[in-house]
XYZ file of C-alpha atoms in Angstrom:
425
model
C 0.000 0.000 0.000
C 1.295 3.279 -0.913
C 0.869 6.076 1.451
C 1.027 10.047 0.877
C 2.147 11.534 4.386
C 1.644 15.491 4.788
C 4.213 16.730 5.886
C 4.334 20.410 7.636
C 7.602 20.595 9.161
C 6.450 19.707 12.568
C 6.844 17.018 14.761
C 3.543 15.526 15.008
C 2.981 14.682 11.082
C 7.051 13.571 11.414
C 6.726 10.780 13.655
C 3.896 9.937 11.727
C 5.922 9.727 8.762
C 8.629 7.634 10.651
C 5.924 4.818 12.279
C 4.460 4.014 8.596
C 8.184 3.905 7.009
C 8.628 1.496 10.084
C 5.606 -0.438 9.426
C 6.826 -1.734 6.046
C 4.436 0.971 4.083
C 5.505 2.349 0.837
C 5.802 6.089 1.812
C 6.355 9.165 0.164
C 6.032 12.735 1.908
C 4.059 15.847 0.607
C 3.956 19.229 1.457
C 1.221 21.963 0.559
C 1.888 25.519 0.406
C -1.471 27.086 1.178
C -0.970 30.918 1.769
C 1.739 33.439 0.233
C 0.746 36.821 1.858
C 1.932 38.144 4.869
C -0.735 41.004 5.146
C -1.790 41.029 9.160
C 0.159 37.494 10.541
C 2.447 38.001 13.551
C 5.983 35.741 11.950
C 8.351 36.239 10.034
C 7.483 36.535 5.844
C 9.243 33.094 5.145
C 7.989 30.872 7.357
C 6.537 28.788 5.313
C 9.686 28.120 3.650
C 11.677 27.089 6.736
C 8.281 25.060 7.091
C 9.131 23.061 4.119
C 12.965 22.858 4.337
C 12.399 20.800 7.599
C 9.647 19.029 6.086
C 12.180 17.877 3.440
C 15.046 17.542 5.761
C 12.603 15.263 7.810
C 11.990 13.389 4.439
C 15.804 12.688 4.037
C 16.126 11.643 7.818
C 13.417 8.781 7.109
C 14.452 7.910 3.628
C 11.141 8.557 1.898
C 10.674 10.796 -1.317
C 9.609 14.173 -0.838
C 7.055 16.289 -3.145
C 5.951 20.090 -2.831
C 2.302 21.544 -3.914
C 0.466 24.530 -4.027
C -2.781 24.836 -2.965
C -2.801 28.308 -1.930
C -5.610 28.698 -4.949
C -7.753 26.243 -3.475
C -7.461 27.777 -0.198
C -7.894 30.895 -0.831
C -11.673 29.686 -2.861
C -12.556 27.362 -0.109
C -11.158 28.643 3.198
C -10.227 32.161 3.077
C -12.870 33.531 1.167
C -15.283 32.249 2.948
C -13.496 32.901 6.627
C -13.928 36.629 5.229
C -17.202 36.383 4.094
C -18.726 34.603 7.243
C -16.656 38.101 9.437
C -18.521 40.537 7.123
C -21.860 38.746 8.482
C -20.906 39.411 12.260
C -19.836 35.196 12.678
C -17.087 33.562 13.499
C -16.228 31.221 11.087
C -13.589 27.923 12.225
C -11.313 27.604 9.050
C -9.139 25.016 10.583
C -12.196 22.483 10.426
C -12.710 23.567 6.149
C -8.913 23.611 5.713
C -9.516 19.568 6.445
C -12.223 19.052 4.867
C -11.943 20.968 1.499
C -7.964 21.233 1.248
C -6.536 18.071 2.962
C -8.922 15.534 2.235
C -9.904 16.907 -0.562
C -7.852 18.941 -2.646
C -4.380 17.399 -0.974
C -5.791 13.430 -1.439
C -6.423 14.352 -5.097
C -2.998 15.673 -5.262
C -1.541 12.698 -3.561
C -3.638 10.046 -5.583
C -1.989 11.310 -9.181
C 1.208 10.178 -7.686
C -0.128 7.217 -6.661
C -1.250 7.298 -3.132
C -3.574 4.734 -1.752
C -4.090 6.717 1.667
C -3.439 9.973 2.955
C -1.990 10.129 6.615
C -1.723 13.291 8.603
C 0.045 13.937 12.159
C -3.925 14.805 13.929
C -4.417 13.110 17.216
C -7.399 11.189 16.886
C -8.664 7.505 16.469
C -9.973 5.623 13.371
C -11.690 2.425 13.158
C -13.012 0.557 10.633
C -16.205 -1.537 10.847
C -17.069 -5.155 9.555
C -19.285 -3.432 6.822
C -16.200 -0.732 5.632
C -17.971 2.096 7.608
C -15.166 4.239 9.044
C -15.446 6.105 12.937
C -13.776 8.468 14.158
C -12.889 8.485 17.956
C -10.761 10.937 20.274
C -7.339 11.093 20.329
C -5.729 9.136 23.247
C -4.153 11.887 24.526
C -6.982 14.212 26.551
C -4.830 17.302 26.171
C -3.921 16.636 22.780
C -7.236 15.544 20.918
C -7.539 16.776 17.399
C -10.837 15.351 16.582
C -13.150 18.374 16.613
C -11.138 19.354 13.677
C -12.367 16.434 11.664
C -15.585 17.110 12.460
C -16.718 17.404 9.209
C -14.925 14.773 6.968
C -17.358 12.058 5.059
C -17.103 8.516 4.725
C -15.217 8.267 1.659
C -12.855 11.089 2.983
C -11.914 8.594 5.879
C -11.594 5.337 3.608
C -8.343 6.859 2.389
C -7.421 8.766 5.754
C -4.529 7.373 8.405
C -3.784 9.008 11.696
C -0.483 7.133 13.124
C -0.160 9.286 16.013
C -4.089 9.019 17.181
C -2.973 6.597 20.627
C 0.250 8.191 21.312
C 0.625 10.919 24.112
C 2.708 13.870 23.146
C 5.565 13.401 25.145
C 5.400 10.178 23.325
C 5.450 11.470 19.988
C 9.027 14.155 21.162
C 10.520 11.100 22.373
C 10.653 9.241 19.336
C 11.215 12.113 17.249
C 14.082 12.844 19.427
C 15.353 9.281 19.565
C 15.205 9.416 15.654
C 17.244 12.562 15.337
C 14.687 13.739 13.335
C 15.072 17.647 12.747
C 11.759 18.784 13.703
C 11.797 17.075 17.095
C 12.061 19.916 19.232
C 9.744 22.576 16.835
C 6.999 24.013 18.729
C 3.477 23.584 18.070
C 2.042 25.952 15.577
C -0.420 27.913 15.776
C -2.891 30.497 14.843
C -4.812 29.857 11.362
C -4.063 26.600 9.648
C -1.354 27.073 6.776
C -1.315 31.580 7.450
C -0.071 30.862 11.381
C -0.867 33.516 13.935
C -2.037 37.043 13.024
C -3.595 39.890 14.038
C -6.949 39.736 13.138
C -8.688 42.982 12.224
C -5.373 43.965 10.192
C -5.747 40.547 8.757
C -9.570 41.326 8.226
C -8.753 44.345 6.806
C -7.491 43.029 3.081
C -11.139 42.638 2.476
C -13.151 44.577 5.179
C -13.042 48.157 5.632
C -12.549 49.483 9.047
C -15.535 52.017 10.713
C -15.717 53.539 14.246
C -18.404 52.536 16.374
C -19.710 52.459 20.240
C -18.625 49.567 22.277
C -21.959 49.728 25.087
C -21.492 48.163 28.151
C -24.720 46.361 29.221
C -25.625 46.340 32.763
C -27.188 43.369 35.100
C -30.260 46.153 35.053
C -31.132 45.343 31.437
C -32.181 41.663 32.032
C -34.541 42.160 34.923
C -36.782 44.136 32.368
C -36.057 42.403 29.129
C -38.984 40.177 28.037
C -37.014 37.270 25.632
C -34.614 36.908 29.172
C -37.226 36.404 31.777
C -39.435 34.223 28.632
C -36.057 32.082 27.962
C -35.448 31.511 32.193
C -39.599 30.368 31.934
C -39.060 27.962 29.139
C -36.151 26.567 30.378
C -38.680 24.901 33.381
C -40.885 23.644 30.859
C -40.149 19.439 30.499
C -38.414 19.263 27.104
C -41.707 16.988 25.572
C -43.637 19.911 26.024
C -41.166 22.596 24.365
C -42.941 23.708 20.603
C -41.027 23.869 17.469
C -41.631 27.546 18.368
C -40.485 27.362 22.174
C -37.155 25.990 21.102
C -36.461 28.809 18.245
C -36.820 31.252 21.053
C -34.634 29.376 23.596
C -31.867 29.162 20.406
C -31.980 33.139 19.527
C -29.558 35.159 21.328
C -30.175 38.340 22.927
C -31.307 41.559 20.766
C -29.520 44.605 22.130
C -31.048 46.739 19.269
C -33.416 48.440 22.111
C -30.876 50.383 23.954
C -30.940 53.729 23.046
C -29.285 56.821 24.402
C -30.738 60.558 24.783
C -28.511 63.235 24.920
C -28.896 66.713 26.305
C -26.989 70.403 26.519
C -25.201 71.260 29.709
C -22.699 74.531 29.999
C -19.355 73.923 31.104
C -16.342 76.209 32.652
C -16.768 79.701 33.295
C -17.498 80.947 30.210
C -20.949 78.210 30.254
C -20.020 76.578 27.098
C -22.667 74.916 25.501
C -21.531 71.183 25.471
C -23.497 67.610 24.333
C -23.534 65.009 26.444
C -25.321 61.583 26.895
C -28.131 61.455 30.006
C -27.589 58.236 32.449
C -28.857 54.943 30.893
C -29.700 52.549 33.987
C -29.394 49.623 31.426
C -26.136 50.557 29.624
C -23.276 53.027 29.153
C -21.098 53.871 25.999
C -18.185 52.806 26.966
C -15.539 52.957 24.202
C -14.954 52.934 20.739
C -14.191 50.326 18.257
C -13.058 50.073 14.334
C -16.022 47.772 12.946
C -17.865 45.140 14.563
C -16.968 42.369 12.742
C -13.352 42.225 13.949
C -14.869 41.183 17.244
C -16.074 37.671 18.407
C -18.356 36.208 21.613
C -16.679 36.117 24.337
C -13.276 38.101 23.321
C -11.170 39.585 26.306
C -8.555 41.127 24.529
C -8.502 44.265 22.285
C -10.822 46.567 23.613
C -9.521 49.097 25.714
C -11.995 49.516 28.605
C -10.485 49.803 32.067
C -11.961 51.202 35.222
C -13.274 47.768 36.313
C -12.507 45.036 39.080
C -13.653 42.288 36.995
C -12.356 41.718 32.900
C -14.881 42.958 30.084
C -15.955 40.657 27.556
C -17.758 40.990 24.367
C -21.470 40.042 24.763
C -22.847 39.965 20.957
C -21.854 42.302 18.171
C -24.553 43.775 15.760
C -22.516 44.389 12.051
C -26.325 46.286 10.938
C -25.738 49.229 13.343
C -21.609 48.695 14.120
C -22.027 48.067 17.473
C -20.526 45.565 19.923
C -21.946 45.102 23.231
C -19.924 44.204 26.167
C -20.379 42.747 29.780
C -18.286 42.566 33.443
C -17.277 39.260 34.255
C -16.833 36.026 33.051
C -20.761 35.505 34.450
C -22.133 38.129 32.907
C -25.845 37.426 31.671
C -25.076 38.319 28.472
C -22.563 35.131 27.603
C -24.295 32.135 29.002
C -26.729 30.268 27.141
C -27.985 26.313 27.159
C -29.340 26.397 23.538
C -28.461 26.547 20.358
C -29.815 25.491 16.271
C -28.291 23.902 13.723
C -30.255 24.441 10.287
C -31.246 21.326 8.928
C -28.723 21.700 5.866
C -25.978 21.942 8.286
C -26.339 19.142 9.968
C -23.540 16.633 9.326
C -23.722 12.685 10.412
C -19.934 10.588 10.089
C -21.971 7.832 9.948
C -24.770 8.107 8.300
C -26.666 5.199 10.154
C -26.963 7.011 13.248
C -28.705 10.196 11.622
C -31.530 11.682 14.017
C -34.895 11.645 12.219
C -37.587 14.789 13.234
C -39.015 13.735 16.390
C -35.776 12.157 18.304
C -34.258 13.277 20.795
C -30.550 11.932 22.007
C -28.111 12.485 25.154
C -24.982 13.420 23.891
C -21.514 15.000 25.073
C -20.931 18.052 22.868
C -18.102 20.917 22.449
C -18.992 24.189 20.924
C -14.902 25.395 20.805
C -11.771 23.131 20.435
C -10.463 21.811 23.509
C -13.914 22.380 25.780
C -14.333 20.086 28.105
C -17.649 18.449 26.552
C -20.531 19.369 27.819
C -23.640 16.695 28.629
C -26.441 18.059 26.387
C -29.689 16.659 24.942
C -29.902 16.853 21.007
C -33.662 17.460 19.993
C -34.288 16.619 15.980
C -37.618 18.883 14.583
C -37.962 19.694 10.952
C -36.871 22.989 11.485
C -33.401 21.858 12.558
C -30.857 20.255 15.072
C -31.540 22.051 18.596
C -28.374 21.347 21.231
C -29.788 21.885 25.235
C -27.193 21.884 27.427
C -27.536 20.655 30.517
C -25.598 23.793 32.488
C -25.479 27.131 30.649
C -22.666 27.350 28.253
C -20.508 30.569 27.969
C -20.036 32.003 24.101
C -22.067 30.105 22.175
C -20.932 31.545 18.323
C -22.397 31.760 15.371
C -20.454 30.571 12.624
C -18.838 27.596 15.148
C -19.248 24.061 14.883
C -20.393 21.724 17.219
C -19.429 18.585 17.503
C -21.344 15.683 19.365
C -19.475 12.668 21.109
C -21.158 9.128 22.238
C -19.946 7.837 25.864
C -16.797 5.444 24.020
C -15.103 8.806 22.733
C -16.587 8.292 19.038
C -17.825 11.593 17.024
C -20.551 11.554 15.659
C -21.412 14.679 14.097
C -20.908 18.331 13.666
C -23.042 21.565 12.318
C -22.895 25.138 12.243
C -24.048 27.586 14.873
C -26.418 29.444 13.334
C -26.492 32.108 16.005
């Protein structure tokens, strides 16, 4: 059996390399240039290309042939655009999860198959098994702090008949000790990280290629606002109500975030210094208070700390929801702030995805499931209720962030994944 490994320079996808040329495959290595600009990321222009002259010193270590391909057309279609187009909407889009399932396993296994590739193998920590009947599943990664499977979330059947993951029951320090033992040159290369393939950057300049900056009020939303709003004292009602009694209806309302839209502030003419200068200012809000300024809404995400300049507090601010109509982003005190927990969320019925199609949920069903909304969440116990107008997710304790454009990604109690679909807000 011939096998294409993809090979990134780091240590993970090395070892992997190594085991199969140690199993007795036939083994070649292949690495995919994805991204040429360096518009917004945080390294140095060429990383890339130190990338790939490990990659092929790695190659020579092992004794296996070593090929180079660009993708970065593909990527750009598939991932990038879209990553950019999903921001412009106020989402958060997850382009490590597309970059698997539209580059590697797709355009990459093409790639590999016209040299002759059987498989494709990759350096992801997670599990695959293969059933009596040829169905594939996908299970965690061995290693707790290392599982890679949420990124995987949305390959299909015949994308995992040709997949390999050497690594998946290894530990980490498992993986640096044979790399180390080996000699091989990428054995003591940290981790990457950031985007897949474009590597850590600053977002909003990163954003900005495509999406034009504009100034806007950051409003701070007070614990005053939810003890009069009407869709938060509704949601805490239905939330009581047994969940064979909740309407298609009831769970659409328990799904839809909060609507800031409402606040409003008044402003009014007050003279100031001695000379009684006439001067504008905004009259007390008990709900809210403008409390900053921002360069366009859709450079910030649910539940982001960092990047907004708002001090005078004892607890950290973090972003509530964002509203890309008006260019606002609303923000909250502490990491229990009313404003970022929620226990439901929707899945439109076209973004639903089922691994195995056999254990598709039909309208009606309802399932216990453990679920993640982010990579590396500890999952969550949640109920997954099937209606015709989508996949609804009720947590069991209220889950902090829940964002639109995210996948989640349901687990059975044996570590298997199941499925994935797109928050649709």
């Amino acid at each position: 059996m011939k096998i294409c490994v993809g090979l990134s320079g780091g240590v993970d996808s090395s070892v992997a390399a190594l085991l199969l040329k140690r199993q007795g495959y036939d083994v070649f290595a292949m690495f995919m240039q994805n991204w040429h600009d360096t518009e917004g990321t945080l390294h140095g222009d060429c990383e890339w290309e130190e990338d790939r002259f490990v990659a092929e010193m790695v190659a020579r270590k092992i004794g296996i042939p070593f090929y180079f391909v660009d993708l970065s057309r593909e990527y750009r279609a598939k991932v990038v655009d879209y990553m950019f187009d999903e921001y412009a909407k106020g989402r958060t889009p997850n382009p490590d999860v597309l970059c698997n399932s539209e580059i590697k396993f797709d355009a990459f296994l093409e790639a590999a198959r016209k040299l002759g590739a059987d498989m494709v193998a990759t350096g992801h920590y997670c599990r695959k098994e293969t059933l009596p009947d040829g169905t594939c599943r996908i299970l965690a990664g061995t290693d707790p702090n290392k599982d890679q499977s949420y990124f995987l979330c949305q390959l299909n059947q015949e994308q995992l008949s040709s997949a390999m993951f050497p690594i998946g029951d290894l530990l980490k320090p498992e993986v640096r000790r044979l790399a180390a033992e080996a000699d091989l040159p990428s054995a003591d290369k940290k981790d990457s990280q950031g985007i897949c393939f474009v590597g850590k950057v600053d977002l909003p300049v990163f954003l900005q290629q495509k999406l034009k900056s504009c100034e806007g009020d950051v409003v701070e939303v007070f614990d005053a606002w939810y003890e009069q709003s009407e869709k938060y004292a509704l949601d805490c009602s239905l939330l009581g109500v047994p969940v064979e009694n909740l309407s298609d209806e009831d769970l659409l309302e328990l799904s839809r975030p909060l609507d800031y839209s409402g606040i409003q502030f008044e402003t009014e003419t007050y003279r100031s210094g001695k000379k009684h200068i006439k001067k504008t200012r905004y009259k007390p809000n008990p709900y809210a208070v403008i409390a900053g300024r921002h360069e366009g809404a859709q450079f910030y995400t649910m539940g982001q700390r960092k990047g907004l300049g708002i001090g005078g507090h004892s607890k950290p601010i973090f972003v509530i929801s964002t509203d890309v109509a008006s260019n606002r982003v609303y923000v909250g005190e502490g990491e229990d702030h009313k404003g970022l927990m929620r226990r439901c969320l929707r899945i439109l019925p076209e973004e639903v995805h089922w691994i195995r199609p056999s254990e598709k949920m039909e309208p009606g069903q309802m399932r216990r499931y453990k679920v993640r909304i982010r990579y590396r969440q500890p999952l969550q116990d949640a109920l997954l209720i099937c209606r015709e107008n989508g996949l609804f997710v009720l947590f069991d304790l209220p889950q902090r962030s829940i964002t639109a454009g995210q996948f989640a990604v349901w687990y059975a109690l044996d570590g298997e994944m199941l499925g994935s679909g797109v928050i649709q807000y």
